[in-house]
Amino acid sequence: MRARLALDASGVEVVHREILLRDKPDAFLAASPKGTVPVVVDGKSIIDESLDVMLWALGQNDPEGWLDMPDEGHDLIRENDGPFKTALDRFKYHTRYEDVDVEGERRNAARFLTKLNGMLGDTSFLCGQSARLADMAIFPFIRQFANADRVWFDAQPLPGLQNWLDRHLSSERFARIMVKHPLWQA
């Protein structure tokens, strides 16, 4: 999702190939043996991490200035992609792990949510007066966490974060990137 957000913002055109992860085409695995999405094939280069796809697309064209972000924004992305994502996975997919304290993982994730909410107290965005890379790189994971237990998320005292999430979810950009594509037949 975050790669799609950056591709949309940058206007960089790619050939979109939708696949089912449970039925990965051989051509996809030949391009990216990791077998994860997203994957961008740019000539002989393979870009197979969503943040790297974002940076690749915005490196070509960044009309909204997403890359114009303080170091704090990069720190937030690292925290999101590290400790928060670990807690999210262990909370949401707890059956995949042994001896998981589900509520403990929710509390671990909630610390990051509280931090983001505090940053959104006086502004609509995490790193200034308009969306930056941090907003768009973090948003899909907050959405995923919120949707794991939306009743719980909505009941939390996180008005800044909840409004931030709702603005992203109701945006035209989000509607564009969520359009379903036909499955690619290799």
Short mmCIF file of N, CA and C in Angstrom, two decimals:
data_model
loop_
_atom_site.label_atom_id
_atom_site.label_comp_id
_atom_site.label_asym_id
_atom_site.label_seq_id
_atom_site.Cartn_x
_atom_site.Cartn_y
_atom_site.Cartn_z
N MET A 1 0.82 -1.19 0.00
CA MET A 1 0.00 0.00 0.00
C MET A 1 0.87 1.26 0.00
N ARG A 2 1.92 1.28 0.81
CA ARG A 2 2.71 2.50 0.86
C ARG A 2 3.50 2.70 -0.43
N ALA A 3 3.89 1.63 -1.09
CA ALA A 3 4.54 1.78 -2.39
C ALA A 3 3.55 2.38 -3.39
N ARG A 4 2.32 1.91 -3.36
CA ARG A 4 1.29 2.46 -4.26
C ARG A 4 1.04 3.94 -3.98
N LEU A 5 1.07 4.33 -2.72
CA LEU A 5 0.88 5.74 -2.37
C LEU A 5 1.97 6.61 -3.01
N ALA A 6 3.22 6.16 -2.90
CA ALA A 6 4.32 6.93 -3.46
C ALA A 6 4.30 6.93 -4.98
N LEU A 7 3.94 5.81 -5.57
CA LEU A 7 3.83 5.78 -7.04
C LEU A 7 2.75 6.74 -7.50
N ASP A 8 1.64 6.79 -6.79
CA ASP A 8 0.56 7.72 -7.14
C ASP A 8 1.04 9.17 -7.01
N ALA A 9 1.70 9.48 -5.91
CA ALA A 9 2.15 10.86 -5.68
C ALA A 9 3.21 11.27 -6.69
N SER A 10 4.10 10.35 -7.04
CA SER A 10 5.20 10.69 -7.94
C SER A 10 4.77 10.78 -9.39
N GLY A 11 3.72 10.06 -9.74
CA GLY A 11 3.31 10.01 -11.13
C GLY A 11 4.19 9.09 -11.98
N VAL A 12 5.14 8.41 -11.34
CA VAL A 12 5.99 7.47 -12.07
C VAL A 12 5.11 6.30 -12.53
N GLU A 13 5.19 6.02 -13.80
CA GLU A 13 4.36 4.95 -14.35
C GLU A 13 5.08 3.62 -14.29
N VAL A 14 4.35 2.62 -13.86
CA VAL A 14 4.85 1.26 -13.81
C VAL A 14 3.78 0.35 -14.40
N VAL A 15 4.18 -0.83 -14.81
CA VAL A 15 3.22 -1.85 -15.22
C VAL A 15 2.81 -2.58 -13.95
N HIS A 16 1.55 -2.47 -13.61
CA HIS A 16 1.05 -3.07 -12.37
C HIS A 16 0.63 -4.51 -12.66
N ARG A 17 1.18 -5.42 -11.89
CA ARG A 17 0.83 -6.84 -12.04
C ARG A 17 0.36 -7.35 -10.68
N GLU A 18 -0.91 -7.60 -10.58
CA GLU A 18 -1.52 -8.09 -9.34
C GLU A 18 -1.35 -9.60 -9.29
N ILE A 19 -0.90 -10.10 -8.14
CA ILE A 19 -0.73 -11.55 -7.98
C ILE A 19 -1.41 -12.00 -6.69
N LEU A 20 -1.67 -13.29 -6.63
CA LEU A 20 -2.12 -13.91 -5.38
C LEU A 20 -0.87 -14.46 -4.69
N LEU A 21 -0.65 -14.07 -3.46
CA LEU A 21 0.55 -14.53 -2.76
C LEU A 21 0.53 -16.03 -2.51
N ARG A 22 -0.64 -16.62 -2.49
CA ARG A 22 -0.71 -18.07 -2.30
C ARG A 22 -0.52 -18.83 -3.61
N ASP A 23 -0.44 -18.11 -4.73
CA ASP A 23 -0.25 -18.73 -6.05
C ASP A 23 0.69 -17.86 -6.88
N LYS A 24 1.94 -17.79 -6.45
CA LYS A 24 2.92 -16.89 -7.05
C LYS A 24 3.38 -17.42 -8.41
N PRO A 25 3.24 -16.60 -9.44
CA PRO A 25 3.70 -17.04 -10.78
C PRO A 25 5.22 -17.23 -10.79
N ASP A 26 5.68 -18.18 -11.59
CA ASP A 26 7.11 -18.44 -11.71
C ASP A 26 7.87 -17.20 -12.17
N ALA A 27 7.29 -16.41 -13.07
CA ALA A 27 7.95 -15.20 -13.56
C ALA A 27 8.16 -14.20 -12.42
N PHE A 28 7.23 -14.14 -11.51
CA PHE A 28 7.37 -13.26 -10.34
C PHE A 28 8.52 -13.75 -9.46
N LEU A 29 8.56 -15.05 -9.18
CA LEU A 29 9.62 -15.61 -8.34
C LEU A 29 10.97 -15.51 -9.02
N ALA A 30 11.01 -15.56 -10.33
CA ALA A 30 12.27 -15.40 -11.05
C ALA A 30 12.80 -13.97 -10.87
N ALA A 31 11.89 -13.00 -10.86
CA ALA A 31 12.29 -11.60 -10.68
C ALA A 31 12.68 -11.33 -9.24
N SER A 32 11.98 -11.94 -8.30
CA SER A 32 12.23 -11.68 -6.89
C SER A 32 12.09 -12.98 -6.10
N PRO A 33 13.17 -13.70 -5.92
CA PRO A 33 13.11 -14.98 -5.21
C PRO A 33 12.57 -14.89 -3.78
N LYS A 34 12.62 -13.69 -3.17
CA LYS A 34 12.04 -13.52 -1.83
C LYS A 34 10.55 -13.85 -1.84
N GLY A 35 9.90 -13.56 -2.97
CA GLY A 35 8.49 -13.87 -3.10
C GLY A 35 7.57 -12.96 -2.32
N THR A 36 8.05 -11.76 -1.99
CA THR A 36 7.22 -10.79 -1.28
C THR A 36 6.88 -9.63 -2.21
N VAL A 37 5.84 -8.92 -1.87
CA VAL A 37 5.45 -7.74 -2.64
C VAL A 37 5.60 -6.52 -1.76
N PRO A 38 5.83 -5.36 -2.36
CA PRO A 38 5.88 -5.08 -3.79
C PRO A 38 7.26 -5.40 -4.37
N VAL A 39 7.28 -5.49 -5.68
CA VAL A 39 8.53 -5.67 -6.42
C VAL A 39 8.48 -4.72 -7.60
N VAL A 40 9.54 -3.96 -7.76
CA VAL A 40 9.70 -3.12 -8.95
C VAL A 40 10.95 -3.61 -9.66
N VAL A 41 10.80 -3.89 -10.94
CA VAL A 41 11.93 -4.25 -11.77
C VAL A 41 12.24 -3.02 -12.62
N ASP A 42 13.41 -2.44 -12.37
CA ASP A 42 13.84 -1.23 -13.09
C ASP A 42 15.12 -1.57 -13.83
N GLY A 43 14.93 -1.98 -15.08
CA GLY A 43 16.10 -2.44 -15.83
C GLY A 43 16.61 -3.71 -15.19
N LYS A 44 17.86 -3.67 -14.73
CA LYS A 44 18.44 -4.84 -14.08
C LYS A 44 18.32 -4.79 -12.57
N SER A 45 17.79 -3.69 -12.04
CA SER A 45 17.64 -3.54 -10.60
C SER A 45 16.30 -4.10 -10.14
N ILE A 46 16.34 -4.76 -8.99
CA ILE A 46 15.13 -5.28 -8.36
C ILE A 46 14.96 -4.53 -7.04
N ILE A 47 13.80 -3.93 -6.86
CA ILE A 47 13.49 -3.21 -5.62
C ILE A 47 12.34 -3.97 -4.98
N ASP A 48 12.60 -4.58 -3.83
CA ASP A 48 11.58 -5.47 -3.26
C ASP A 48 11.25 -5.17 -1.80
N GLU A 49 11.43 -3.94 -1.41
CA GLU A 49 10.99 -3.48 -0.09
C GLU A 49 10.12 -2.25 -0.31
N SER A 50 9.00 -2.18 0.36
CA SER A 50 8.05 -1.10 0.09
C SER A 50 8.64 0.29 0.34
N LEU A 51 9.42 0.46 1.40
CA LEU A 51 10.04 1.76 1.66
C LEU A 51 11.02 2.10 0.54
N ASP A 52 11.76 1.12 0.07
CA ASP A 52 12.69 1.36 -1.03
C ASP A 52 11.95 1.73 -2.31
N VAL A 53 10.80 1.14 -2.54
CA VAL A 53 9.98 1.51 -3.71
C VAL A 53 9.54 2.96 -3.56
N MET A 54 9.14 3.34 -2.37
CA MET A 54 8.73 4.73 -2.13
C MET A 54 9.88 5.68 -2.47
N LEU A 55 11.07 5.38 -1.94
CA LEU A 55 12.23 6.25 -2.17
C LEU A 55 12.62 6.27 -3.64
N TRP A 56 12.52 5.14 -4.32
CA TRP A 56 12.82 5.06 -5.75
C TRP A 56 11.87 5.96 -6.54
N ALA A 57 10.58 5.83 -6.30
CA ALA A 57 9.58 6.61 -7.04
C ALA A 57 9.74 8.10 -6.75
N LEU A 58 9.86 8.46 -5.48
CA LEU A 58 9.97 9.87 -5.11
C LEU A 58 11.32 10.45 -5.52
N GLY A 59 12.32 9.60 -5.62
CA GLY A 59 13.62 10.05 -6.11
C GLY A 59 13.56 10.48 -7.57
N GLN A 60 12.61 9.95 -8.30
CA GLN A 60 12.42 10.34 -9.70
C GLN A 60 11.55 11.59 -9.84
N ASN A 61 10.57 11.70 -8.96
CA ASN A 61 9.65 12.84 -9.02
C ASN A 61 8.93 12.96 -7.68
N ASP A 62 9.11 14.07 -7.03
CA ASP A 62 8.52 14.31 -5.71
C ASP A 62 7.78 15.65 -5.71
N PRO A 63 6.69 15.75 -6.48
CA PRO A 63 6.02 17.03 -6.63
C PRO A 63 5.39 17.58 -5.35
N GLU A 64 5.12 16.73 -4.38
CA GLU A 64 4.50 17.17 -3.13
C GLU A 64 5.51 17.35 -2.00
N GLY A 65 6.78 17.11 -2.28
CA GLY A 65 7.83 17.33 -1.28
C GLY A 65 7.85 16.34 -0.14
N TRP A 66 7.44 15.11 -0.38
CA TRP A 66 7.43 14.12 0.68
C TRP A 66 8.82 13.88 1.26
N LEU A 67 9.84 13.98 0.42
CA LEU A 67 11.20 13.71 0.90
C LEU A 67 11.79 14.87 1.70
N ASP A 68 11.14 16.02 1.65
CA ASP A 68 11.58 17.20 2.41
C ASP A 68 11.07 17.03 3.84
N MET A 69 11.84 16.28 4.61
CA MET A 69 11.37 15.85 5.92
C MET A 69 12.54 15.90 6.91
N PRO A 70 12.28 16.29 8.14
CA PRO A 70 13.36 16.29 9.14
C PRO A 70 13.78 14.87 9.50
N ASP A 71 14.95 14.75 10.10
CA ASP A 71 15.46 13.44 10.53
C ASP A 71 14.47 12.73 11.45
N GLU A 72 13.72 13.49 12.21
CA GLU A 72 12.72 12.90 13.10
C GLU A 72 11.74 12.02 12.33
N GLY A 73 11.41 12.41 11.12
CA GLY A 73 10.50 11.61 10.29
C GLY A 73 11.10 10.26 9.94
N HIS A 74 12.39 10.25 9.64
CA HIS A 74 13.07 8.98 9.34
C HIS A 74 13.13 8.10 10.59
N ASP A 75 13.33 8.73 11.75
CA ASP A 75 13.33 7.99 13.01
C ASP A 75 11.96 7.35 13.26
N LEU A 76 10.89 8.08 12.96
CA LEU A 76 9.54 7.53 13.12
C LEU A 76 9.32 6.33 12.21
N ILE A 77 9.80 6.42 10.98
CA ILE A 77 9.65 5.30 10.04
C ILE A 77 10.39 4.08 10.57
N ARG A 78 11.60 4.28 11.09
CA ARG A 78 12.36 3.16 11.65
C ARG A 78 11.63 2.54 12.85
N GLU A 79 11.06 3.38 13.69
CA GLU A 79 10.31 2.86 14.85
C GLU A 79 9.06 2.10 14.38
N ASN A 80 8.40 2.64 13.36
CA ASN A 80 7.23 1.97 12.79
C ASN A 80 7.61 0.61 12.20
N ASP A 81 8.66 0.61 11.41
CA ASP A 81 9.06 -0.61 10.70
C ASP A 81 9.73 -1.63 11.62
N GLY A 82 10.16 -1.19 12.79
CA GLY A 82 10.81 -2.08 13.74
C GLY A 82 9.88 -2.49 14.86
N PRO A 83 10.00 -1.82 16.02
CA PRO A 83 9.22 -2.25 17.20
C PRO A 83 7.70 -2.24 17.00
N PHE A 84 7.17 -1.22 16.32
CA PHE A 84 5.72 -1.18 16.14
C PHE A 84 5.25 -2.34 15.25
N LYS A 85 5.93 -2.56 14.14
CA LYS A 85 5.53 -3.63 13.22
C LYS A 85 5.65 -4.99 13.90
N THR A 86 6.66 -5.18 14.73
CA THR A 86 6.80 -6.43 15.47
C THR A 86 5.60 -6.63 16.39
N ALA A 87 5.24 -5.59 17.14
CA ALA A 87 4.09 -5.69 18.05
C ALA A 87 2.79 -5.90 17.27
N LEU A 88 2.65 -5.19 16.15
CA LEU A 88 1.46 -5.35 15.31
C LEU A 88 1.33 -6.80 14.85
N ASP A 89 2.40 -7.36 14.31
CA ASP A 89 2.35 -8.74 13.81
C ASP A 89 2.03 -9.73 14.94
N ARG A 90 2.66 -9.54 16.07
CA ARG A 90 2.45 -10.47 17.18
C ARG A 90 1.06 -10.31 17.79
N PHE A 91 0.48 -9.12 17.69
CA PHE A 91 -0.89 -8.90 18.15
C PHE A 91 -1.90 -9.45 17.14
N LYS A 92 -1.75 -9.04 15.90
CA LYS A 92 -2.74 -9.40 14.87
C LYS A 92 -2.65 -10.88 14.48
N TYR A 93 -1.44 -11.40 14.39
CA TYR A 93 -1.24 -12.78 13.95
C TYR A 93 -0.71 -13.65 15.09
N HIS A 94 -1.24 -13.46 16.27
CA HIS A 94 -0.72 -14.13 17.46
C HIS A 94 -0.68 -15.65 17.34
N THR A 95 -1.53 -16.23 16.52
CA THR A 95 -1.53 -17.69 16.40
C THR A 95 -0.28 -18.20 15.67
N ARG A 96 0.45 -17.32 15.03
CA ARG A 96 1.68 -17.73 14.33
C ARG A 96 2.89 -17.81 15.28
N TYR A 97 2.71 -17.35 16.49
CA TYR A 97 3.82 -17.27 17.44
C TYR A 97 3.49 -18.07 18.69
N GLU A 98 4.52 -18.61 19.31
CA GLU A 98 4.33 -19.34 20.57
C GLU A 98 4.38 -18.38 21.74
N ASP A 99 3.55 -18.64 22.73
CA ASP A 99 3.60 -17.91 23.99
C ASP A 99 3.53 -16.39 23.84
N VAL A 100 2.62 -15.91 23.01
CA VAL A 100 2.47 -14.46 22.82
C VAL A 100 1.50 -13.91 23.85
N ASP A 101 1.90 -12.83 24.48
CA ASP A 101 1.03 -12.07 25.36
C ASP A 101 0.32 -11.05 24.48
N VAL A 102 -0.87 -11.40 23.99
CA VAL A 102 -1.58 -10.57 23.01
C VAL A 102 -1.82 -9.17 23.56
N GLU A 103 -2.29 -9.09 24.78
CA GLU A 103 -2.56 -7.76 25.36
C GLU A 103 -1.25 -7.00 25.59
N GLY A 104 -0.20 -7.70 25.92
CA GLY A 104 1.11 -7.05 26.06
C GLY A 104 1.59 -6.48 24.74
N GLU A 105 1.37 -7.21 23.67
CA GLU A 105 1.76 -6.71 22.34
C GLU A 105 0.90 -5.51 21.95
N ARG A 106 -0.38 -5.54 22.31
CA ARG A 106 -1.23 -4.37 22.03
C ARG A 106 -0.71 -3.16 22.80
N ARG A 107 -0.32 -3.37 24.06
CA ARG A 107 0.24 -2.27 24.85
C ARG A 107 1.54 -1.76 24.23
N ASN A 108 2.38 -2.67 23.75
CA ASN A 108 3.62 -2.25 23.09
C ASN A 108 3.31 -1.37 21.88
N ALA A 109 2.36 -1.79 21.07
CA ALA A 109 1.97 -1.01 19.90
C ALA A 109 1.35 0.32 20.31
N ALA A 110 0.57 0.30 21.36
CA ALA A 110 -0.14 1.51 21.81
C ALA A 110 0.82 2.61 22.23
N ARG A 111 2.01 2.27 22.68
CA ARG A 111 2.99 3.31 23.04
C ARG A 111 3.35 4.14 21.80
N PHE A 112 3.51 3.49 20.67
CA PHE A 112 3.81 4.21 19.43
C PHE A 112 2.60 5.04 19.00
N LEU A 113 1.41 4.48 19.13
CA LEU A 113 0.19 5.21 18.78
C LEU A 113 0.08 6.49 19.62
N THR A 114 0.37 6.37 20.91
CA THR A 114 0.32 7.52 21.82
C THR A 114 1.35 8.57 21.41
N LYS A 115 2.52 8.13 21.04
CA LYS A 115 3.56 9.06 20.59
C LYS A 115 3.09 9.81 19.35
N LEU A 116 2.55 9.09 18.36
CA LEU A 116 2.06 9.74 17.15
C LEU A 116 0.92 10.70 17.46
N ASN A 117 0.02 10.29 18.34
CA ASN A 117 -1.10 11.15 18.71
C ASN A 117 -0.59 12.46 19.31
N GLY A 118 0.43 12.37 20.16
CA GLY A 118 1.01 13.58 20.75
C GLY A 118 1.60 14.51 19.70
N MET A 119 2.19 13.94 18.67
CA MET A 119 2.77 14.75 17.60
C MET A 119 1.68 15.42 16.77
N LEU A 120 0.51 14.83 16.74
CA LEU A 120 -0.59 15.34 15.91
C LEU A 120 -1.52 16.26 16.69
N GLY A 121 -1.11 16.67 17.88
CA GLY A 121 -1.95 17.53 18.69
C GLY A 121 -2.20 18.90 18.09
N ASP A 122 -1.17 19.50 17.49
CA ASP A 122 -1.30 20.85 16.97
C ASP A 122 -1.16 20.93 15.45
N THR A 123 -1.07 19.79 14.80
CA THR A 123 -0.86 19.78 13.36
C THR A 123 -1.60 18.59 12.76
N SER A 124 -1.82 18.65 11.47
CA SER A 124 -2.52 17.57 10.79
C SER A 124 -1.58 16.49 10.28
N PHE A 125 -0.28 16.73 10.36
CA PHE A 125 0.69 15.80 9.81
C PHE A 125 1.83 15.60 10.79
N LEU A 126 2.59 14.54 10.61
CA LEU A 126 3.63 14.17 11.56
C LEU A 126 4.86 15.06 11.51
N CYS A 127 5.18 15.61 10.33
CA CYS A 127 6.43 16.36 10.18
C CYS A 127 6.22 17.71 9.51
N GLY A 128 5.18 18.40 9.88
CA GLY A 128 4.97 19.72 9.30
C GLY A 128 3.53 19.97 8.92
N GLN A 129 3.36 20.89 8.00
CA GLN A 129 2.02 21.34 7.63
C GLN A 129 1.44 20.60 6.42
N SER A 130 2.19 19.64 5.89
CA SER A 130 1.65 18.83 4.80
C SER A 130 2.23 17.42 4.93
N ALA A 131 1.64 16.49 4.20
CA ALA A 131 2.08 15.10 4.27
C ALA A 131 3.53 14.97 3.82
N ARG A 132 4.25 14.14 4.50
CA ARG A 132 5.64 13.83 4.18
C ARG A 132 5.77 12.31 4.10
N LEU A 133 6.95 11.86 3.78
CA LEU A 133 7.21 10.44 3.66
C LEU A 133 6.79 9.69 4.93
N ALA A 134 7.05 10.26 6.09
CA ALA A 134 6.70 9.58 7.34
C ALA A 134 5.21 9.30 7.43
N ASP A 135 4.39 10.29 7.10
CA ASP A 135 2.94 10.08 7.14
C ASP A 135 2.53 8.91 6.26
N MET A 136 3.03 8.92 5.04
CA MET A 136 2.59 7.93 4.07
C MET A 136 3.22 6.56 4.26
N ALA A 137 4.40 6.52 4.86
CA ALA A 137 5.04 5.23 5.13
C ALA A 137 4.44 4.56 6.36
N ILE A 138 3.92 5.35 7.29
CA ILE A 138 3.38 4.83 8.54
C ILE A 138 1.88 4.54 8.44
N PHE A 139 1.17 5.35 7.69
CA PHE A 139 -0.29 5.24 7.61
C PHE A 139 -0.79 3.81 7.36
N PRO A 140 -0.26 3.05 6.39
CA PRO A 140 -0.82 1.71 6.15
C PRO A 140 -0.73 0.78 7.36
N PHE A 141 0.29 0.96 8.18
CA PHE A 141 0.45 0.10 9.34
C PHE A 141 -0.49 0.51 10.48
N ILE A 142 -0.75 1.80 10.59
CA ILE A 142 -1.74 2.25 11.58
C ILE A 142 -3.12 1.77 11.17
N ARG A 143 -3.40 1.83 9.88
CA ARG A 143 -4.67 1.31 9.36
C ARG A 143 -4.81 -0.18 9.70
N GLN A 144 -3.75 -0.93 9.46
CA GLN A 144 -3.78 -2.36 9.72
C GLN A 144 -4.01 -2.64 11.21
N PHE A 145 -3.32 -1.90 12.07
CA PHE A 145 -3.50 -2.09 13.51
C PHE A 145 -4.92 -1.71 13.93
N ALA A 146 -5.40 -0.57 13.45
CA ALA A 146 -6.75 -0.13 13.81
C ALA A 146 -7.79 -1.15 13.37
N ASN A 147 -7.63 -1.70 12.18
CA ASN A 147 -8.61 -2.66 11.66
C ASN A 147 -8.56 -4.01 12.36
N ALA A 148 -7.47 -4.29 13.06
CA ALA A 148 -7.39 -5.56 13.80
C ALA A 148 -8.42 -5.59 14.94
N ASP A 149 -8.75 -4.42 15.49
CA ASP A 149 -9.78 -4.30 16.53
C ASP A 149 -10.26 -2.86 16.50
N ARG A 150 -11.11 -2.54 15.53
CA ARG A 150 -11.53 -1.15 15.31
C ARG A 150 -12.32 -0.58 16.50
N VAL A 151 -13.08 -1.41 17.15
CA VAL A 151 -13.84 -0.93 18.31
C VAL A 151 -12.87 -0.46 19.40
N TRP A 152 -11.85 -1.25 19.67
CA TRP A 152 -10.84 -0.87 20.67
C TRP A 152 -10.13 0.40 20.24
N PHE A 153 -9.66 0.44 18.98
CA PHE A 153 -8.92 1.60 18.49
C PHE A 153 -9.75 2.87 18.60
N ASP A 154 -11.00 2.82 18.18
CA ASP A 154 -11.86 4.00 18.21
C ASP A 154 -12.18 4.47 19.63
N ALA A 155 -12.08 3.56 20.59
CA ALA A 155 -12.39 3.91 21.98
C ALA A 155 -11.19 4.52 22.72
N GLN A 156 -10.03 4.52 22.10
CA GLN A 156 -8.83 5.04 22.76
C GLN A 156 -8.80 6.57 22.72
N PRO A 157 -8.16 7.19 23.70
CA PRO A 157 -8.04 8.66 23.71
C PRO A 157 -6.91 9.12 22.77
N LEU A 158 -7.14 8.91 21.48
CA LEU A 158 -6.15 9.24 20.44
C LEU A 158 -6.79 10.10 19.36
N PRO A 159 -7.40 11.23 19.71
CA PRO A 159 -8.16 11.99 18.71
C PRO A 159 -7.31 12.49 17.54
N GLY A 160 -6.10 12.92 17.79
CA GLY A 160 -5.26 13.40 16.70
C GLY A 160 -4.95 12.29 15.72
N LEU A 161 -4.56 11.14 16.24
CA LEU A 161 -4.22 10.00 15.39
C LEU A 161 -5.45 9.45 14.67
N GLN A 162 -6.57 9.39 15.37
CA GLN A 162 -7.80 8.90 14.74
C GLN A 162 -8.24 9.82 13.61
N ASN A 163 -8.15 11.13 13.81
CA ASN A 163 -8.49 12.08 12.74
C ASN A 163 -7.52 11.96 11.57
N TRP A 164 -6.23 11.82 11.87
CA TRP A 164 -5.19 11.65 10.85
C TRP A 164 -5.49 10.41 10.01
N LEU A 165 -5.80 9.30 10.68
CA LEU A 165 -6.11 8.06 9.97
C LEU A 165 -7.36 8.24 9.11
N ASP A 166 -8.40 8.83 9.68
CA ASP A 166 -9.65 9.03 8.92
C ASP A 166 -9.45 9.91 7.69
N ARG A 167 -8.61 10.94 7.81
CA ARG A 167 -8.32 11.80 6.64
C ARG A 167 -7.65 11.00 5.53
N HIS A 168 -6.70 10.15 5.91
CA HIS A 168 -6.04 9.32 4.90
C HIS A 168 -7.03 8.34 4.27
N LEU A 169 -7.84 7.71 5.10
CA LEU A 169 -8.79 6.72 4.59
C LEU A 169 -9.83 7.32 3.68
N SER A 170 -10.19 8.57 3.89
CA SER A 170 -11.22 9.21 3.07
C SER A 170 -10.64 10.03 1.91
N SER A 171 -9.34 9.95 1.71
CA SER A 171 -8.69 10.75 0.66
C SER A 171 -8.93 10.15 -0.73
N GLU A 172 -8.87 11.01 -1.72
CA GLU A 172 -8.97 10.55 -3.10
C GLU A 172 -7.80 9.64 -3.45
N ARG A 173 -6.63 9.95 -2.94
CA ARG A 173 -5.46 9.12 -3.22
C ARG A 173 -5.67 7.69 -2.72
N PHE A 174 -6.18 7.55 -1.51
CA PHE A 174 -6.41 6.21 -0.97
C PHE A 174 -7.42 5.47 -1.84
N ALA A 175 -8.47 6.14 -2.25
CA ALA A 175 -9.46 5.50 -3.12
C ALA A 175 -8.81 5.05 -4.43
N ARG A 176 -7.91 5.86 -4.98
CA ARG A 176 -7.25 5.48 -6.24
C ARG A 176 -6.36 4.25 -6.08
N ILE A 177 -5.59 4.22 -5.00
CA ILE A 177 -4.63 3.11 -4.87
C ILE A 177 -5.31 1.80 -4.47
N MET A 178 -6.53 1.88 -3.97
CA MET A 178 -7.22 0.67 -3.53
C MET A 178 -8.08 0.04 -4.63
N VAL A 179 -8.03 0.62 -5.83
CA VAL A 179 -8.78 0.04 -6.94
C VAL A 179 -8.23 -1.36 -7.21
N LYS A 180 -9.12 -2.31 -7.36
CA LYS A 180 -8.71 -3.69 -7.64
C LYS A 180 -8.23 -3.81 -9.08
N HIS A 181 -7.17 -4.58 -9.25
CA HIS A 181 -6.62 -4.84 -10.57
C HIS A 181 -6.85 -6.30 -10.92
N PRO A 182 -6.99 -6.61 -12.21
CA PRO A 182 -7.13 -8.03 -12.57
C PRO A 182 -5.84 -8.78 -12.25
N LEU A 183 -5.99 -10.05 -11.94
CA LEU A 183 -4.81 -10.86 -11.64
C LEU A 183 -3.96 -11.02 -12.89
N TRP A 184 -2.66 -10.92 -12.67
CA TRP A 184 -1.68 -11.07 -13.76
C TRP A 184 -1.57 -12.54 -14.13
N GLN A 185 -1.64 -12.79 -15.40
CA GLN A 185 -1.43 -14.14 -15.92
C GLN A 185 -0.09 -14.15 -16.65
N ALA A 186 0.90 -14.78 -16.07
CA ALA A 186 2.25 -14.80 -16.67
C ALA A 186 2.29 -15.61 -17.95
#
